[in-house]
mmCIF file of C-alpha atoms in Angstrom:
data_model
loop_
_atom_site.group_PDB
_atom_site.id
_atom_site.type_symbol
_atom_site.label_atom_id
_atom_site.label_comp_id
_atom_site.label_asym_id
_atom_site.label_seq_id
_atom_site.Cartn_x
_atom_site.Cartn_y
_atom_site.Cartn_z
ATOM 1 C CA MET A 232 -3.932 -48.580 -66.553
ATOM 2 C CA GLU A 233 -4.598 -52.270 -66.395
ATOM 3 C CA ALA A 234 -4.099 -52.260 -62.656
ATOM 4 C CA ILE A 235 -6.638 -49.469 -62.206
ATOM 5 C CA LEU A 236 -9.175 -51.394 -64.289
ATOM 6 C CA GLN A 237 -8.576 -54.503 -62.269
ATOM 7 C CA ILE A 238 -9.163 -52.545 -59.008
ATOM 8 C CA LEU A 239 -12.392 -51.123 -60.416
ATOM 9 C CA ARG A 240 -13.605 -54.603 -61.351
ATOM 10 C CA GLN A 241 -12.914 -55.824 -57.839
ATOM 11 C CA VAL A 242 -14.775 -52.880 -56.352
ATOM 12 C CA SER A 243 -17.668 -53.489 -58.693
ATOM 13 C CA THR A 244 -17.791 -57.190 -57.723
ATOM 14 C CA ILE A 245 -17.772 -56.329 -54.057
ATOM 15 C CA PHE A 246 -20.436 -53.646 -54.560
ATOM 16 C CA LYS A 247 -22.767 -56.220 -56.277
ATOM 17 C CA LYS A 248 -22.410 -58.631 -53.367
ATOM 18 C CA MET A 249 -23.479 -55.903 -50.874
ATOM 19 C CA SER A 250 -26.949 -55.587 -49.506
ATOM 20 C CA PRO A 251 -28.983 -52.459 -50.258
ATOM 21 C CA ILE A 252 -28.199 -50.991 -46.827
ATOM 22 C CA GLN A 253 -24.469 -51.640 -47.309
ATOM 23 C CA ARG A 254 -24.565 -50.022 -50.696
ATOM 24 C CA THR A 255 -26.207 -46.892 -49.255
ATOM 25 C CA ASN A 256 -23.653 -46.646 -46.490
ATOM 26 C CA PHE A 257 -20.831 -47.161 -48.976
ATOM 27 C CA ALA A 258 -22.168 -44.399 -51.248
ATOM 28 C CA LEU A 259 -22.484 -41.955 -48.312
ATOM 29 C CA LEU A 260 -18.960 -42.720 -47.156
ATOM 30 C CA LEU A 261 -17.605 -42.207 -50.661
ATOM 31 C CA SER A 262 -19.461 -38.886 -50.991
ATOM 32 C CA ILE A 263 -18.093 -37.630 -47.645
ATOM 33 C CA LEU A 264 -14.584 -38.592 -48.709
ATOM 34 C CA VAL A 265 -14.928 -36.728 -52.049
ATOM 35 C CA ILE A 266 -16.313 -33.611 -50.310
ATOM 36 C CA ALA A 267 -13.510 -33.634 -47.747
ATOM 37 C CA VAL A 268 -10.831 -33.932 -50.480
ATOM 38 C CA VAL A 269 -12.358 -31.104 -52.499
ATOM 39 C CA SER A 270 -12.708 -28.856 -49.426
ATOM 40 C CA LEU A 271 -9.155 -29.447 -48.399
ATOM 41 C CA THR A 272 -7.905 -28.659 -51.886
ATOM 42 C CA LEU A 273 -9.882 -25.363 -51.978
ATOM 43 C CA TRP A 274 -8.730 -24.386 -48.503
ATOM 44 C CA ALA A 275 -5.087 -25.041 -49.387
ATOM 45 C CA SER A 276 -5.344 -23.035 -52.609
ATOM 46 C CA ARG A 277 -7.190 -20.014 -51.161
ATOM 47 C CA GLU A 278 -5.496 -16.644 -50.672
ATOM 48 C CA ASP A 279 -4.587 -15.685 -47.095
ATOM 49 C CA TYR A 280 -5.914 -12.126 -46.799
ATOM 50 C CA THR A 281 -4.310 -9.764 -44.271
ATOM 51 C CA LEU A 282 -5.396 -6.319 -43.090
ATOM 52 C CA LEU A 283 -3.776 -3.578 -45.166
ATOM 53 C CA TYR A 284 -5.389 -0.510 -43.539
ATOM 54 C CA GLY A 285 -8.197 -0.210 -41.020
ATOM 55 C CA ASN A 286 -10.265 2.676 -39.704
ATOM 56 C CA ILE A 287 -9.685 4.814 -42.756
ATOM 57 C CA SER A 288 -11.889 7.445 -44.272
ATOM 58 C CA GLN A 289 -14.055 6.788 -47.296
ATOM 59 C CA ARG A 290 -11.939 9.068 -49.406
ATOM 60 C CA ASP A 291 -8.727 7.179 -48.516
ATOM 61 C CA ALA A 292 -10.486 3.807 -49.055
ATOM 62 C CA ALA A 293 -11.572 4.893 -52.552
ATOM 63 C CA ALA A 294 -8.082 6.116 -53.454
ATOM 64 C CA ILE A 295 -6.408 2.950 -52.130
ATOM 65 C CA LYS A 296 -8.885 0.710 -53.950
ATOM 66 C CA GLN A 297 -8.153 2.583 -57.168
ATOM 67 C CA LYS A 298 -4.418 2.047 -56.774
ATOM 68 C CA LEU A 299 -4.985 -1.673 -56.071
ATOM 69 C CA ASP A 300 -7.161 -2.047 -59.182
ATOM 70 C CA GLU A 301 -4.498 -0.358 -61.314
ATOM 71 C CA ARG A 302 -1.910 -2.876 -60.121
ATOM 72 C CA LYS A 303 -4.407 -5.751 -60.364
ATOM 73 C CA ILE A 304 -3.907 -6.723 -56.710
ATOM 74 C CA PRO A 305 -6.763 -8.874 -55.349
ATOM 75 C CA HIS A 306 -8.383 -7.202 -52.320
ATOM 76 C CA ARG A 307 -11.425 -7.201 -50.138
ATOM 77 C CA VAL A 308 -13.219 -4.222 -48.657
ATOM 78 C CA GLN A 309 -15.054 -4.745 -45.361
ATOM 79 C CA GLY A 310 -16.492 -1.562 -43.862
ATOM 80 C CA ASN A 311 -13.653 0.898 -43.424
ATOM 81 C CA ALA A 312 -10.924 -1.743 -43.718
ATOM 82 C CA ILE A 313 -9.133 -3.139 -46.765
ATOM 83 C CA TYR A 314 -7.556 -6.608 -46.916
ATOM 84 C CA VAL A 315 -5.005 -7.880 -49.409
ATOM 85 C CA PRO A 316 -3.095 -11.196 -49.719
ATOM 86 C CA GLY A 317 -0.537 -11.573 -46.977
ATOM 87 C CA LYS A 318 2.390 -11.755 -49.380
ATOM 88 C CA ASP A 319 1.518 -8.297 -50.794
ATOM 89 C CA VAL A 320 0.835 -6.410 -47.511
ATOM 90 C CA TYR A 321 4.246 -4.811 -46.859
ATOM 91 C CA GLU A 322 5.012 -4.117 -50.536
ATOM 92 C CA MET A 323 1.689 -2.335 -51.000
ATOM 93 C CA ARG A 324 2.129 -0.320 -47.808
ATOM 94 C CA LEU A 325 5.461 0.980 -49.072
ATOM 95 C CA LEU A 326 4.086 1.797 -52.512
ATOM 96 C CA LEU A 327 1.005 3.574 -51.119
ATOM 97 C CA ALA A 328 3.118 5.508 -48.559
ATOM 98 C CA GLY A 329 5.240 6.764 -51.450
ATOM 99 C CA GLU A 330 2.089 8.190 -53.038
ATOM 100 C CA GLY A 331 0.910 9.811 -49.819
ATOM 101 C CA LEU A 332 -1.820 7.301 -48.930
ATOM 102 C CA PRO A 333 -3.640 7.112 -46.643
ATOM 103 C CA GLN A 334 -3.894 10.852 -46.062
ATOM 104 C CA GLY A 335 -6.049 10.653 -43.005
ATOM 105 C CA ASP A 336 -8.819 13.024 -41.990
ATOM 106 C CA GLY A 337 -8.750 16.331 -43.706
ATOM 107 C CA VAL A 338 -6.152 17.875 -45.932
ATOM 108 C CA GLY A 339 -2.694 18.698 -44.656
ATOM 109 C CA TYR A 340 0.210 20.839 -45.784
ATOM 110 C CA GLU A 341 0.256 18.973 -49.091
ATOM 111 C CA ILE A 342 -2.368 21.539 -50.198
ATOM 112 C CA PHE A 343 0.584 23.903 -50.789
ATOM 113 C CA ASP A 344 2.490 21.438 -53.033
ATOM 114 C CA LYS A 345 0.819 22.969 -56.108
ATOM 115 C CA SER A 346 1.415 26.700 -56.307
ATOM 116 C CA ASN A 347 -1.212 28.915 -57.819
ATOM 117 C CA PHE A 348 -0.138 32.478 -58.638
ATOM 118 C CA ALA A 349 -3.742 33.600 -59.099
ATOM 119 C CA MET A 350 -4.650 32.748 -55.488
ATOM 120 C CA THR A 351 -5.843 35.658 -53.358
ATOM 121 C CA ASP A 352 -4.733 36.346 -49.820
ATOM 122 C CA TYR A 353 -8.077 35.226 -48.509
ATOM 123 C CA MET A 354 -7.773 31.821 -50.242
ATOM 124 C CA GLN A 355 -4.144 31.553 -48.983
ATOM 125 C CA ASN A 356 -5.232 32.126 -45.388
ATOM 126 C CA LEU A 357 -8.136 29.734 -45.764
ATOM 127 C CA ASN A 358 -5.875 27.021 -47.131
ATOM 128 C CA TYR A 359 -3.456 27.568 -44.266
ATOM 129 C CA LYS A 360 -6.274 27.141 -41.755
ATOM 130 C CA ARG A 361 -7.447 23.928 -43.522
ATOM 131 C CA ALA A 362 -3.924 22.545 -43.580
ATOM 132 C CA LEU A 363 -3.377 23.297 -39.900
ATOM 133 C CA GLU A 364 -6.693 21.662 -38.968
ATOM 134 C CA GLY A 365 -5.835 18.627 -41.073
ATOM 135 C CA GLU A 366 -2.376 18.136 -39.595
ATOM 136 C CA LEU A 367 -3.665 18.467 -36.065
ATOM 137 C CA SER A 368 -6.454 15.964 -36.790
ATOM 138 C CA ARG A 369 -3.889 13.438 -38.145
ATOM 139 C CA THR A 370 -1.606 13.887 -35.164
ATOM 140 C CA ILE A 371 -4.408 13.415 -32.636
ATOM 141 C CA SER A 372 -5.859 10.453 -34.551
ATOM 142 C CA SER A 373 -2.512 8.653 -34.243
ATOM 143 C CA LEU A 374 -2.772 8.608 -30.401
ATOM 144 C CA ARG A 375 -3.769 5.408 -28.667
ATOM 145 C CA GLY A 376 -7.478 5.042 -28.023
ATOM 146 C CA ILE A 377 -8.526 7.551 -30.711
ATOM 147 C CA SER A 378 -9.776 6.257 -34.029
ATOM 148 C CA GLY A 379 -10.614 9.607 -35.579
ATOM 149 C CA CYS A 380 -10.550 13.329 -34.872
ATOM 150 C CA ARG A 381 -11.775 16.672 -36.244
ATOM 151 C CA VAL A 382 -10.282 20.029 -35.276
ATOM 152 C CA HIS A 383 -12.048 23.335 -35.870
ATOM 153 C CA LEU A 384 -10.071 26.537 -35.459
ATOM 154 C CA ALA A 385 -11.590 30.003 -35.150
ATOM 155 C CA ILE A 386 -8.881 32.409 -36.279
ATOM 156 C CA PRO A 387 -10.026 36.002 -36.555
ATOM 157 C CA LYS A 388 -9.120 38.175 -39.491
ATOM 158 C CA GLN A 389 -5.930 40.136 -38.989
ATOM 159 C CA ASN A 390 -6.363 43.903 -38.838
ATOM 160 C CA ILE A 391 -3.996 46.806 -38.678
ATOM 161 C CA PHE A 392 -4.667 47.366 -34.958
ATOM 162 C CA GLY A 393 -3.711 43.831 -33.954
ATOM 163 C CA GLN A 394 -5.921 41.338 -32.245
ATOM 164 C CA GLU A 395 -6.460 39.962 -28.757
ATOM 165 C CA LYS A 396 -5.214 36.502 -27.866
ATOM 166 C CA ASP A 397 -8.542 35.441 -26.362
ATOM 167 C CA SER A 398 -10.223 35.921 -29.718
ATOM 168 C CA TYR A 399 -8.707 32.582 -30.875
ATOM 169 C CA THR A 400 -10.742 29.501 -30.076
ATOM 170 C CA ALA A 401 -10.598 25.843 -31.008
ATOM 171 C CA SER A 402 -13.002 22.874 -30.873
ATOM 172 C CA ILE A 403 -11.918 19.213 -30.994
ATOM 173 C CA VAL A 404 -14.220 16.252 -31.712
ATOM 174 C CA LEU A 405 -12.734 12.894 -30.781
ATOM 175 C CA ASN A 406 -13.894 9.513 -32.064
ATOM 176 C CA VAL A 407 -12.965 7.322 -29.177
ATOM 177 C CA ALA A 408 -12.252 3.711 -30.044
ATOM 178 C CA ASN A 409 -14.512 0.993 -28.608
ATOM 179 C CA GLY A 410 -13.473 0.014 -25.158
ATOM 180 C CA ALA A 411 -11.046 2.876 -24.729
ATOM 181 C CA ALA A 412 -11.228 5.535 -22.011
ATOM 182 C CA LEU A 413 -9.389 8.810 -22.072
ATOM 183 C CA GLY A 414 -8.085 10.225 -18.763
ATOM 184 C CA LYS A 415 -7.759 13.834 -17.699
ATOM 185 C CA GLU A 416 -4.033 13.745 -18.455
ATOM 186 C CA GLN A 417 -4.610 12.607 -22.049
ATOM 187 C CA ILE A 418 -7.322 15.220 -22.592
ATOM 188 C CA GLY A 419 -4.989 17.890 -21.126
ATOM 189 C CA GLY A 420 -2.164 16.766 -23.397
ATOM 190 C CA ILE A 421 -4.427 17.094 -26.478
ATOM 191 C CA VAL A 422 -5.535 20.564 -25.310
ATOM 192 C CA HIS A 423 -1.953 21.782 -24.852
ATOM 193 C CA LEU A 424 -0.887 20.172 -28.162
ATOM 194 C CA VAL A 425 -3.468 22.255 -30.090
ATOM 195 C CA ALA A 426 -2.791 25.396 -28.053
ATOM 196 C CA SER A 427 0.961 25.093 -28.665
ATOM 197 C CA SER A 428 0.462 24.563 -32.430
ATOM 198 C CA VAL A 429 -1.586 27.709 -33.013
ATOM 199 C CA GLU A 430 0.091 31.050 -32.374
ATOM 200 C CA GLY A 431 -2.018 33.160 -30.072
ATOM 201 C CA LEU A 432 -4.291 30.336 -28.827
ATOM 202 C CA GLU A 433 -4.457 29.773 -25.120
ATOM 203 C CA PRO A 434 -5.409 26.394 -23.498
ATOM 204 C CA GLU A 435 -8.330 28.174 -21.829
ATOM 205 C CA ARG A 436 -9.920 28.641 -25.216
ATOM 206 C CA VAL A 437 -9.921 24.958 -26.277
ATOM 207 C CA THR A 438 -12.962 22.688 -25.937
ATOM 208 C CA VAL A 439 -12.945 18.870 -26.386
ATOM 209 C CA ILE A 440 -15.978 16.611 -26.883
ATOM 210 C CA ASP A 441 -16.303 12.946 -27.897
ATOM 211 C CA ASN A 442 -18.347 11.383 -30.708
ATOM 212 C CA ARG A 443 -21.295 10.887 -28.316
ATOM 213 C CA GLY A 444 -21.437 14.608 -27.519
ATOM 214 C CA HIS A 445 -20.017 14.315 -24.009
ATOM 215 C CA LEU A 446 -17.987 17.283 -22.885
ATOM 216 C CA LEU A 447 -14.475 16.054 -21.999
ATOM 217 C CA SER A 448 -12.675 19.345 -21.430
ATOM 218 C CA SER A 449 -13.891 22.908 -21.285
ATOM 219 C CA VAL A 450 -11.685 25.422 -19.570
ATOM 220 C CA ASN A 451 -14.315 28.092 -19.826
ATOM 221 C CA GLU A 452 -15.929 29.000 -16.524
ATOM 222 C CA ASP A 453 -18.892 26.958 -15.327
ATOM 223 C CA SER A 454 -22.105 28.856 -16.045
ATOM 224 C CA GLN A 455 -23.675 27.977 -12.657
ATOM 225 C CA SER A 456 -20.868 28.165 -10.150
ATOM 226 C CA GLY A 457 -18.573 30.548 -11.992
ATOM 227 C CA LEU A 458 -15.603 28.287 -11.291
ATOM 228 C CA SER A 459 -12.987 27.081 -13.670
ATOM 229 C CA ALA A 460 -12.163 23.440 -14.245
ATOM 230 C CA LYS A 461 -9.179 23.506 -11.888
ATOM 231 C CA GLN A 462 -11.257 25.154 -9.153
ATOM 232 C CA LEU A 463 -14.012 22.569 -9.578
ATOM 233 C CA ASP A 464 -11.469 19.738 -9.267
ATOM 234 C CA ALA A 465 -10.061 21.316 -6.094
ATOM 235 C CA ARG A 466 -13.547 21.649 -4.544
ATOM 236 C CA LYS A 467 -14.404 18.026 -5.473
ATOM 237 C CA ASN A 468 -11.148 16.747 -3.861
ATOM 238 C CA VAL A 469 -12.018 18.578 -0.665
ATOM 239 C CA GLU A 470 -15.592 17.227 -0.644
ATOM 240 C CA ASP A 471 -14.413 13.667 -1.254
ATOM 241 C CA TYR A 472 -11.888 13.925 1.566
ATOM 242 C CA LEU A 473 -14.424 15.272 4.055
ATOM 243 C CA GLU A 474 -17.040 12.671 3.006
ATOM 244 C CA LYS A 475 -14.659 9.784 3.582
ATOM 245 C CA LYS A 476 -13.506 11.175 6.928
ATOM 246 C CA ALA A 477 -17.030 11.769 8.249
ATOM 247 C CA GLU A 478 -18.391 8.515 6.903
ATOM 248 C CA SER A 479 -15.617 6.430 8.521
ATOM 249 C CA MET A 480 -16.471 8.001 11.888
ATOM 250 C CA LEU A 481 -20.192 7.276 11.540
ATOM 251 C CA LEU A 482 -19.692 3.714 10.306
ATOM 252 C CA ALA A 483 -17.562 2.965 13.363
ATOM 253 C CA ILE A 484 -20.450 3.975 15.586
ATOM 254 C CA LEU A 485 -23.526 2.874 13.568
ATOM 255 C CA GLY A 486 -22.105 -0.124 11.805
ATOM 256 C CA PRO A 487 -21.198 -0.947 8.175
ATOM 257 C CA GLY A 488 -23.681 0.243 5.558
ATOM 258 C CA LYS A 489 -25.766 2.353 7.952
ATOM 259 C CA ALA A 490 -24.486 5.808 7.116
ATOM 260 C CA ILE A 491 -24.210 7.910 3.934
ATOM 261 C CA VAL A 492 -22.427 11.230 4.003
ATOM 262 C CA ARG A 493 -22.597 14.052 1.394
ATOM 263 C CA VAL A 494 -20.537 17.196 1.669
ATOM 264 C CA ASN A 495 -21.068 20.421 -0.189
ATOM 265 C CA ALA A 496 -17.977 22.594 0.226
ATOM 266 C CA GLU A 497 -18.025 26.340 -0.376
ATOM 267 C CA MET A 498 -14.509 27.576 -1.127
ATOM 268 C CA ASN A 499 -13.250 31.117 -1.557
ATOM 269 C CA PHE A 500 -10.927 31.320 -4.558
ATOM 270 C CA ASP A 501 -10.653 35.145 -4.515
ATOM 271 C CA LYS A 502 -7.107 36.453 -4.965
ATOM 272 C CA VAL A 503 -6.021 39.729 -3.300
ATOM 273 C CA GLU A 504 -2.745 41.476 -4.023
ATOM 274 C CA LYS A 505 -1.427 44.034 -1.524
ATOM 275 C CA THR A 506 1.556 46.270 -1.632
ATOM 276 C CA ALA A 507 2.673 47.998 1.620
ATOM 277 C CA GLU A 508 5.570 50.281 2.651
ATOM 278 C CA ILE A 509 6.347 50.003 6.396
ATOM 279 C CA PHE A 510 8.762 52.288 8.346
ATOM 280 C CA ASP A 511 9.853 51.231 11.789
ATOM 281 C CA PRO A 512 10.804 54.251 13.961
ATOM 282 C CA ASP A 513 12.712 51.983 16.378
ATOM 283 C CA SER A 514 14.915 50.548 13.658
ATOM 284 C CA ALA A 515 18.520 51.658 13.369
ATOM 285 C CA VAL A 516 18.276 51.833 9.622
ATOM 286 C CA PRO A 517 17.898 55.479 8.497
ATOM 287 C CA ARG A 518 14.967 56.377 6.319
ATOM 288 C CA THR A 519 16.997 58.889 4.237
ATOM 289 C CA GLU A 520 20.634 59.886 4.250
ATOM 290 C CA VAL A 521 22.279 62.966 2.753
ATOM 291 C CA ARG A 522 26.050 63.436 2.524
ATOM 292 C CA THR A 523 27.770 66.840 1.964
ATOM 293 C CA GLU A 524 31.489 67.306 1.409
ATOM 294 C CA GLU A 525 33.338 70.708 1.634
ATOM 295 C CA SER A 526 36.978 71.530 0.821
ATOM 296 C CA VAL A 527 38.552 74.688 2.452
ATOM 297 C CA LYS A 528 42.035 76.123 1.685
ATOM 298 C CA ASP A 529 43.896 77.980 4.544
ATOM 299 C CA SER A 530 44.947 81.398 3.070
ATOM 300 C CA ALA A 531 46.950 82.387 6.159
ATOM 301 C CA ALA A 532 49.319 79.458 5.836
ATOM 302 C CA ALA A 533 49.881 80.308 2.213
ATOM 303 C CA ALA A 534 50.770 83.884 3.157
ATOM 304 C CA GLY A 535 53.323 82.694 5.805
ATOM 305 C CA GLU A 536 55.108 80.600 3.217
ATOM 306 C CA GLU A 537 55.488 83.593 0.931
ATOM 307 C CA ALA A 538 56.841 85.734 3.853
ATOM 308 C CA THR A 539 59.497 83.128 4.695
ATOM 309 C CA ALA A 540 60.692 83.007 1.142
ATOM 310 C CA VAL A 541 61.324 86.745 0.765
ATOM 311 C CA PRO A 542 64.264 87.143 3.273
ATOM 312 C CA SER A 543 66.109 84.305 1.607
ATOM 313 C CA ASP A 544 65.981 86.130 -1.690
ATOM 314 C CA LEU A 545 67.191 89.325 -0.118
ATOM 315 C CA ARG A 546 70.272 87.639 1.385
ATOM 316 C CA THR A 547 71.232 86.326 -1.976
ATOM 317 C CA ALA A 548 70.951 89.798 -3.470
ATOM 318 C CA ARG A 549 73.186 91.388 -0.809
ATOM 319 C CA ARG A 550 75.995 88.980 -1.524
#
């Protein structure tokens, strides 16, 4: 204690001998030093928050926040993301997963966890449709490049006369992540995933759009040309091939950048099935063949055998 007092006296003596400008500079330097020490202390003692879940629905965010409040876990909510201290991330993910959180978009098959004996057939079918839509939405949302998804199924009411397969339809709305681009193969995979998950649904009855309203896949026929998506792709490939071939010839004659070629191809996609039966008169193969078999017994030979046997018997009798 005495040593500290002695140091303070020395500092006070030095401070009194300073000029006003030196005293001001000394006070500023001391203030900066104090601020730096306090800032460093606060930074070292702060919590390191790490992302717990991101891109979750508002319902899941509210449920997760409630669970964190119950366990008195510090957290931060920023938009559709929740942050917790880094030391608690993995433990909280395990605990929340055990309670079925986050559930994702829509309700899944957990809707049947609680049985209700008073539920009608109509409500049972409606819950099944909701569960199927929710499960498909969760599966598609887990794919790379997709941050959210909604699936709408149109399943007609079952009747005693059955129902046609083309009466089933499905619509898919994709929330594409920023900077992501979905190719035709990915869209086709999503279409076949939904069609394979719903009994009686054909891929030709599935439509996919993105969150901007752009049509990504529609296997219905084009209203103007009457062509399907595969036929339109085939026509476009032919047009691109002919454009490149003709343009390369013109550029070789006219020079680079002096020719533009556009090709409009008209293709016939009609299918004709024929069944023909042809008979060649010069061919060795018979047209028809009939076989007849007859069996005849010679009665004269049978009579001769009997005549030969009689004299032998007579000789035996004479002896």
